[in-house]
Each structure stands twice: as structure tokens, then as C-alpha cells.
CSV table of C-alpha atoms in Angstrom, one decimal:
chain,number,residue,atom,x,y,z
Q,26,MET,CA,-0.1,0.0,0.0
Q,27,GLN,CA,3.0,2.4,0.8
Q,28,GLU,CA,4.3,2.0,-3.0
Q,29,SER,CA,1.1,3.2,-4.4
Q,30,GLY,CA,0.8,6.2,-2.1
Q,31,LEU,CA,-2.5,4.6,-0.7
Q,32,LYS,CA,-3.3,4.5,3.3
Q,33,THR,CA,-5.6,2.3,4.9
Q,34,THR,CA,-8.2,3.9,7.2
Q,35,PRO,CA,-8.8,2.7,10.8
Q,36,ALA,CA,-12.0,1.4,9.5
Q,37,GLU,CA,-10.3,-0.6,6.7
Q,38,GLU,CA,-7.6,-1.9,9.4
Q,39,SER,CA,-10.6,-3.0,11.6
Q,40,ARG,CA,-12.4,-4.9,9.1
Q,41,ASN,CA,-9.0,-6.5,8.0
Q,42,ASP,CA,-8.5,-7.6,11.7
Q,43,GLN,CA,-11.8,-9.2,11.8
Q,44,GLN,CA,-11.4,-11.1,8.5
Q,45,LYS,CA,-8.2,-12.3,10.1
Q,46,GLU,CA,-10.3,-13.6,13.0
Q,47,ASP,CA,-13.2,-14.9,10.8
Q,48,PRO,CA,-11.5,-16.7,7.9
Q,49,ILE,CA,-13.4,-17.5,4.6
Q,50,THR,CA,-11.0,-19.8,2.7
Q,51,THR,CA,-9.1,-22.6,4.1
Q,52,ALA,CA,-5.8,-20.6,3.4
Q,53,GLU,CA,-6.9,-18.0,6.0
Q,54,LEU,CA,-8.4,-20.8,8.4
Q,55,ALA,CA,-4.7,-22.3,8.1
Q,56,ILE,CA,-3.0,-18.9,8.8
Q,57,LEU,CA,-5.2,-18.6,11.9
Q,58,ALA,CA,-4.9,-22.3,13.3
Q,59,GLN,CA,-0.9,-21.9,13.0
Q,60,LYS,CA,-1.1,-18.9,15.3
Q,61,LYS,CA,-3.4,-20.3,17.8
Q,62,LEU,CA,-2.0,-24.0,18.0
Q,63,PRO,CA,0.9,-25.2,19.6
Q,64,LYS,CA,3.6,-25.9,17.3
Q,65,GLN,CA,3.6,-29.8,17.9
Q,66,VAL,CA,0.0,-30.0,17.1
Q,67,TRP,CA,0.1,-27.7,13.8
Q,68,ASP,CA,2.7,-29.9,12.7
Q,69,TYR,CA,0.8,-33.2,13.1
Q,70,TYR,CA,-2.2,-31.8,11.3
Q,71,ALA,CA,-0.5,-29.9,8.6
Q,72,SER,CA,2.5,-32.1,7.7
Q,73,GLY,CA,2.7,-34.8,5.1
Q,74,ALA,CA,5.0,-37.8,4.8
Q,75,ASP,CA,8.7,-37.3,4.4
Q,76,GLU,CA,9.5,-34.9,1.7
Q,77,GLU,CA,5.7,-34.0,1.5
Q,78,ASN,CA,5.3,-34.6,-2.4
Q,79,ALA,CA,1.8,-36.2,-2.1
Q,80,LEU,CA,0.6,-33.4,0.0
Q,81,ARG,CA,1.9,-30.9,-2.7
Q,82,ARG,CA,0.3,-32.9,-5.4
Q,83,ASN,CA,-3.0,-33.0,-3.8
Q,84,ARG,CA,-3.1,-29.3,-3.4
Q,85,SER,CA,-1.8,-28.7,-6.7
Q,86,ALA,CA,-4.8,-30.9,-7.8
Q,87,PHE,CA,-7.2,-28.8,-5.9
Q,88,ASP,CA,-5.6,-25.3,-7.2
Q,89,ARG,CA,-6.4,-26.8,-10.8
Q,90,LEU,CA,-10.2,-26.8,-10.3
Q,91,LEU,CA,-12.1,-24.1,-12.0
Q,92,LEU,CA,-15.8,-22.8,-12.0
Q,93,ARG,CA,-17.7,-22.3,-15.2
Q,94,PRO,CA,-20.0,-19.5,-14.6
Q,95,ARG,CA,-23.3,-19.6,-16.6
Q,96,VAL,CA,-25.9,-16.8,-17.4
Q,97,PHE,CA,-29.4,-16.5,-17.6
Q,98,ARG,CA,-30.3,-19.4,-15.4
Q,99,ASP,CA,-33.0,-19.2,-13.0
Q,100,VAL,CA,-31.3,-19.4,-9.5
Q,101,SER,CA,-34.0,-17.7,-7.6
Q,102,HIS,CA,-34.5,-21.2,-5.9
Q,103,VAL,CA,-31.4,-23.2,-5.4
Q,104,ASP,CA,-31.7,-26.5,-3.9
Q,105,THR,CA,-28.2,-27.9,-2.7
Q,106,SER,CA,-29.3,-30.9,-1.2
Q,107,THR,CA,-28.5,-34.3,-1.9
Q,108,ILE,CA,-29.4,-38.0,-0.7
Q,109,ILE,CA,-27.3,-40.6,0.5
Q,110,PHE,CA,-28.5,-44.0,1.3
Q,111,GLY,CA,-32.1,-42.7,1.7
Q,112,LYS,CA,-31.0,-39.5,3.9
Q,113,LYS,CA,-31.3,-35.9,2.9
Q,114,TYR,CA,-28.5,-33.8,3.6
Q,115,ARG,CA,-28.8,-30.0,3.0
Q,116,ILE,CA,-25.2,-29.8,1.4
Q,117,PRO,CA,-23.6,-32.5,-0.7
Q,118,ILE,CA,-20.2,-32.0,1.5
Q,119,GLY,CA,-19.4,-34.3,4.6
Q,120,ILE,CA,-16.6,-34.2,7.1
Q,121,SER,CA,-14.0,-36.8,6.7
Q,122,PRO,CA,-12.6,-38.5,9.5
Q,123,SER,CA,-9.7,-36.8,11.1
Q,124,ALA,CA,-7.9,-38.0,14.1
Q,125,MET,CA,-7.3,-36.6,17.7
Q,126,GLN,CA,-9.6,-33.4,17.3
Q,127,GLN,CA,-9.5,-32.5,21.1
Q,128,LEU,CA,-5.9,-31.7,20.6
Q,129,VAL,CA,-7.3,-28.4,18.9
Q,130,GLY,CA,-9.2,-27.3,22.1
Q,131,GLY,CA,-12.7,-27.7,22.9
Q,132,ASN,CA,-14.8,-31.0,23.0
Q,133,GLY,CA,-13.1,-32.3,19.6
Q,134,GLU,CA,-15.3,-34.7,17.7
Q,135,ILE,CA,-18.3,-33.8,19.9
Q,136,ASP,CA,-18.1,-30.1,18.4
Q,137,MET,CA,-17.4,-31.4,15.2
Q,138,ALA,CA,-20.7,-33.5,15.2
Q,139,ARG,CA,-22.9,-30.3,16.4
Q,140,ALA,CA,-21.3,-28.4,13.5
Q,141,ALA,CA,-22.2,-30.7,10.8
Q,142,ALA,CA,-25.7,-31.1,12.2
Q,143,SER,CA,-26.1,-27.7,12.2
Q,144,ARG,CA,-25.4,-27.2,8.5
Q,145,GLY,CA,-27.4,-30.4,7.6
Q,146,THR,CA,-24.5,-32.6,6.7
Q,147,THR,CA,-22.8,-35.5,8.1
Q,148,MET,CA,-19.4,-36.3,9.7
Q,149,ILE,CA,-17.4,-39.6,9.9
Q,150,LEU,CA,-15.9,-40.7,13.1
Q,151,SER,CA,-12.1,-41.5,13.2
Q,152,SER,CA,-11.0,-44.6,14.9
Q,153,HIS,CA,-8.3,-42.2,16.3
Q,154,THR,CA,-11.0,-40.5,18.1
Q,155,THR,CA,-10.7,-38.6,21.5
Q,156,CYS,CA,-14.4,-38.9,22.6
Q,157,THR,CA,-16.5,-41.8,23.1
Q,158,LEU,CA,-18.9,-43.3,20.2
Q,159,GLU,CA,-21.7,-42.3,22.6
Q,160,ASP,CA,-21.0,-38.7,23.5
Q,161,VAL,CA,-20.5,-38.0,19.7
Q,162,ILE,CA,-23.9,-40.0,18.7
Q,163,GLN,CA,-25.7,-37.8,21.5
Q,164,ALA,CA,-23.9,-34.5,20.5
Q,165,PRO,CA,-26.1,-33.0,17.5
Q,166,GLY,CA,-28.8,-32.6,19.9
Q,167,GLY,CA,-31.7,-34.9,21.5
Q,168,GLY,CA,-29.7,-37.9,20.7
Q,169,ASN,CA,-30.6,-40.3,17.8
Q,170,PRO,CA,-34.5,-40.8,17.7
Q,171,ASN,CA,-34.1,-44.6,17.1
Q,172,ARG,CA,-32.6,-45.6,20.6
Q,173,GLU,CA,-32.6,-49.1,19.8
Q,174,ARG,CA,-30.6,-48.6,16.6
Q,175,CYS,CA,-28.2,-46.4,18.2
Q,176,ALA,CA,-28.0,-49.0,21.0
Q,177,GLN,CA,-27.1,-51.9,18.6
Q,178,VAL,CA,-24.5,-49.6,16.7
Q,179,ILE,CA,-23.0,-48.9,20.0
Q,180,SER,CA,-22.6,-52.5,21.0
Q,181,ARG,CA,-21.1,-53.5,17.8
Q,182,PHE,CA,-18.5,-50.7,17.9
Q,183,GLN,CA,-17.6,-51.3,21.6
Q,184,GLY,CA,-17.5,-55.2,21.0
Q,185,ASN,CA,-15.4,-55.0,18.0
Q,186,ARG,CA,-13.3,-52.0,17.9
Q,187,ILE,CA,-10.4,-53.4,19.9
Q,188,ASN,CA,-10.6,-57.3,19.8
Q,189,GLU,CA,-11.4,-57.7,16.4
Q,190,ARG,CA,-9.0,-57.3,13.2
Q,191,LYS,CA,-8.8,-53.8,12.1
Q,192,THR,CA,-8.5,-53.2,8.5
Q,193,PRO,CA,-5.3,-51.4,7.3
Q,194,LEU,CA,-6.7,-49.4,4.7
Q,195,VAL,CA,-5.9,-46.3,6.6
Q,196,LEU,CA,-2.8,-46.4,9.1
Q,197,PRO,CA,-0.6,-43.3,9.2
Q,198,PRO,CA,2.7,-43.7,10.0
Q,199,HIS,CA,3.0,-40.7,12.5
Q,200,LEU,CA,-0.2,-42.0,14.8
Q,201,SER,CA,1.6,-39.8,17.7
Q,202,LEU,CA,2.2,-36.3,17.8
Q,203,ALA,CA,5.9,-37.2,17.6
Q,204,ASN,CA,5.8,-37.0,14.0
Q,205,LEU,CA,8.4,-36.1,11.3
Q,206,HIS,CA,8.4,-32.5,11.9
Q,207,GLN,CA,9.4,-32.9,15.5
Q,208,LYS,CA,12.2,-35.3,14.2
Q,209,ARG,CA,13.5,-32.9,11.7
Q,210,ASN,CA,13.4,-29.7,13.8
Q,211,ASN,CA,14.2,-31.3,17.3
Q,212,SER,CA,11.0,-29.8,18.5
Q,213,THR,CA,10.7,-30.0,22.5
Q,214,THR,CA,7.4,-28.6,22.6
Q,215,LYS,CA,5.3,-30.3,25.1
Q,216,VAL,CA,1.5,-31.2,24.4
Q,217,LYS,CA,-0.6,-32.0,27.6
Q,218,PRO,CA,-1.8,-35.4,27.6
Q,219,LEU,CA,-5.7,-35.8,27.0
Q,220,LYS,CA,-7.6,-37.4,29.6
Q,221,ALA,CA,-9.5,-40.2,27.9
Q,222,GLN,CA,-10.0,-44.1,27.8
Q,223,PRO,CA,-6.8,-46.0,27.8
Q,224,THR,CA,-7.3,-47.3,24.4
Q,225,MET,CA,-3.9,-47.7,21.9
Q,226,ASN,CA,-4.9,-44.6,20.1
Q,227,ARG,CA,-4.9,-42.6,23.2
Q,228,ILE,CA,-1.5,-44.4,24.6
Q,229,LEU,CA,0.1,-42.9,21.5
Q,230,LEU,CA,-0.5,-39.7,22.7
Q,231,GLU,CA,1.7,-40.1,25.7
Q,232,ALA,CA,4.9,-40.4,23.3
Q,233,ARG,CA,7.0,-37.5,23.5
Q,234,THR,CA,9.6,-38.4,20.7
Q,235,ALA,CA,9.2,-40.2,17.3
Q,236,GLN,CA,11.4,-43.1,19.1
Q,237,GLU,CA,8.7,-43.7,21.9
Q,238,ALA,CA,5.8,-43.6,19.2
Q,239,ALA,CA,7.6,-46.1,17.1
Q,240,GLU,CA,8.4,-48.3,20.1
Q,241,ILE,CA,4.7,-48.3,21.3
Q,242,THR,CA,3.6,-49.1,17.8
Q,243,ARG,CA,6.1,-51.9,17.3
Q,244,GLY,CA,4.8,-53.4,20.6
Q,245,ASN,CA,1.3,-53.5,19.6
Q,246,HIS,CA,1.4,-54.2,15.9
Q,247,ASP,CA,-1.1,-57.1,16.1
Q,248,THR,CA,-3.5,-54.8,17.8
Q,249,LEU,CA,-3.1,-51.9,15.2
Q,250,ASN,CA,-2.7,-53.8,12.1
Q,251,ASP,CA,-3.2,-57.1,9.8
Q,252,ALA,CA,-1.1,-57.9,7.0
Q,253,SER,CA,-3.0,-60.9,6.1
Q,254,LEU,CA,-6.3,-59.2,5.2
Q,255,THR,CA,-7.7,-60.0,1.7
Q,256,TRP,CA,-10.8,-58.7,-0.1
Q,257,SER,CA,-12.7,-61.9,0.0
Q,258,ASP,CA,-11.8,-62.8,3.8
Q,259,THR,CA,-12.0,-59.1,5.1
Q,260,MET,CA,-15.4,-58.2,3.3
Q,261,SER,CA,-17.4,-61.2,4.0
Q,262,TRP,CA,-16.2,-60.7,7.9
Q,263,LEU,CA,-17.3,-57.1,7.7
Q,264,ARG,CA,-20.7,-58.3,6.3
Q,265,SER,CA,-21.1,-60.9,8.8
Q,266,LYS,CA,-20.9,-58.5,11.7
Q,267,THR,CA,-23.2,-55.9,10.6
Q,268,ASN,CA,-26.4,-55.2,8.2
Q,269,LEU,CA,-25.3,-51.4,8.2
Q,270,LYS,CA,-24.0,-49.7,5.0
Q,271,ILE,CA,-20.2,-50.4,4.7
Q,272,ILE,CA,-18.3,-47.4,3.3
Q,273,LEU,CA,-14.5,-48.0,2.6
Q,274,LYS,CA,-12.2,-45.2,3.2
Q,275,GLY,CA,-8.5,-45.4,1.8
Q,276,ILE,CA,-9.1,-46.1,-1.8
Q,277,MET,CA,-6.5,-45.0,-3.9
Q,278,THR,CA,-6.7,-47.0,-7.4
Q,279,ALA,CA,-9.4,-47.7,-9.8
Q,280,GLU,CA,-8.7,-51.1,-9.5
Q,281,ASP,CA,-9.3,-51.4,-6.0
Q,282,ALA,CA,-12.4,-49.3,-6.2
Q,283,LEU,CA,-14.1,-51.9,-8.6
Q,284,LEU,CA,-12.9,-54.8,-6.3
Q,285,ALA,CA,-14.6,-52.8,-3.4
Q,286,ILE,CA,-18.0,-52.6,-5.2
Q,287,GLU,CA,-17.5,-56.4,-6.2
Q,288,HIS,CA,-16.9,-57.4,-2.6
Q,289,GLY,CA,-20.0,-55.9,-1.5
Q,290,ALA,CA,-19.1,-52.3,-0.4
Q,291,ASN,CA,-21.7,-49.9,-0.5
Q,292,ALA,CA,-19.4,-46.9,-1.2
Q,293,ILE,CA,-16.0,-45.9,-1.0
Q,294,ILE,CA,-14.0,-42.7,0.0
Q,295,MET,CA,-11.0,-41.7,-2.0
Q,296,GLU,CA,-7.6,-41.5,0.1
Q,297,ALA,CA,-6.0,-38.3,-0.2
Q,298,ALA,CA,-2.6,-40.1,0.7
Q,299,ASN,CA,-1.0,-37.1,2.4
Q,300,TRP,CA,1.0,-39.8,4.6
Q,301,THR,CA,2.6,-41.7,1.8
Q,302,LEU,CA,5.3,-40.1,-0.2
Q,303,SER,CA,5.3,-41.6,-3.7
Q,304,LEU,CA,1.7,-42.7,-4.4
Q,305,PRO,CA,-0.3,-41.1,-7.4
Q,306,LEU,CA,-3.3,-38.8,-6.7
Q,307,SER,CA,-6.5,-40.6,-6.5
Q,308,LYS,CA,-8.6,-40.0,-9.6
């Protein structure tokens, strides 16, 4: 502004400050988050694997998306709703699972569920949640109207989430806050451990270095992962455990997308693969 000889007025400066605290774009939101979050938490959420090549490719792919404006189209009554598995949502945008949301403050996944409900959309709860399944289900307000169905879902999740086999579709290498950024930068930032149930996901939060996180992971490999899973074996097992819709997250190729449908998946979620180094973009 100084180079052009123009000066901002106090009102304009006030508006600029307000915009900084009320972000609209994801870039503005990221800037605000980086300022407010502890460095170690920011590194955990914002980083990708190794040199972050996959992360840059994904961002570049989104940057290439363009809108095609049309004219003389009646937009006096716009309906953005969509129907997924028989349920209507106000917008065709959902919230993908993201881990350990209480690290950013507040009530974590509970707040996210309430926000999703207030906008007429849905969220997917991460297996690395910092809130109980029951609390998240009740969070949107008034609870699930079908109490019996809700109880069945909770029972299935509680009974199977630890003792049964886990699908290794998505297993980030930095399950703890001691991720690659801490290793590179020799960070000594401390994050207060969350008070939550002592599941493996939360035990990993106690790690203060990448080495500690790796030792915990190695010591509980059988709990965290099963390298013997196959399409036919895993999908038939999943179907035997529930009559709910099965949505697979972690698909990264067209071949696996076809196999997912062939073996009975009701839907898939394409994986961005920020935690891998050399995988191509999912298309």
C-alpha cells in the first residue's frame, strides 16, 4: 500500500483484523490455526509424509479446479441438497474422519458433530477419536431418535473396535504427535496429554518423541494392523458382523474401487494419501 501512495483507514484496518479472525478460505483458516495452536499440534495436522510430495500434489490438484459460470439460469430457488443411502442432507459436502480433534481445543469430535448437524450434513468418526462413540452420537442435540438402533450400533463398535481385526486401509505412520516435523526440527514442544479412555490410540498420545511412538507401535503391532487381510476374507467378515452400510475409506486406485464394489462395499471414500510419499493422486 505504501508503494502506491495509498493508506488504509482505521475502518479498513478494523475490517482486515476482523477478517483475520473470521476466515473464509481454507488458506485463511490455516494461517489462523497456525497462530493459535501449539507448534507440535500444528505440525501433526498440517504435515505430510517425508518430503511431503503427495501433500503438494494434492494441493496442486485442488488449485487446478475451476468454476464454469453460466448466465440466464434461474437461480431464484437453489436446492443444494443430496440424498445418500436414503437420508437427505442440505449440502453435498461431508466431513471426513480426522484424528485426535480435542488437540485443537474444545470438545473435539463432539463439537464437530454439532457443527455438521447445524449445517445439515454429516461427519465420519475417526478410529483415532478422542471422544467416546456414545458422546458423539448424542452430540447433535436430542440424541438419535431411534434409540434401539443407536444401542445396536454402539454395542457393535464397543465389542469389535479393539478385539476384532482392523482393516489396514488407512494407518498413518505418524499416529502420535511425535511426527516427522519434530524429528527434523528437534522440537521440544510439550502437549498436555488428553484425559481419555486408555485405548491404543490414546496411549500413543503419551509418546513424546518419534522413537517412543515407534516403540509403542512395534509393541502393539498385532492390535494396530493385520497384514494378512484380503478382499474376500475381510469383506465377508465385515458383512457377517453388521447389516449396516459399509463404506471403505483408503481406496487409492480405480482397480481397488472396482474390487470394493465387487465384494459388497456400499460406497468408497478416495484417500488423499498425504501420509505416503510416492503414491499418485487418486482419480
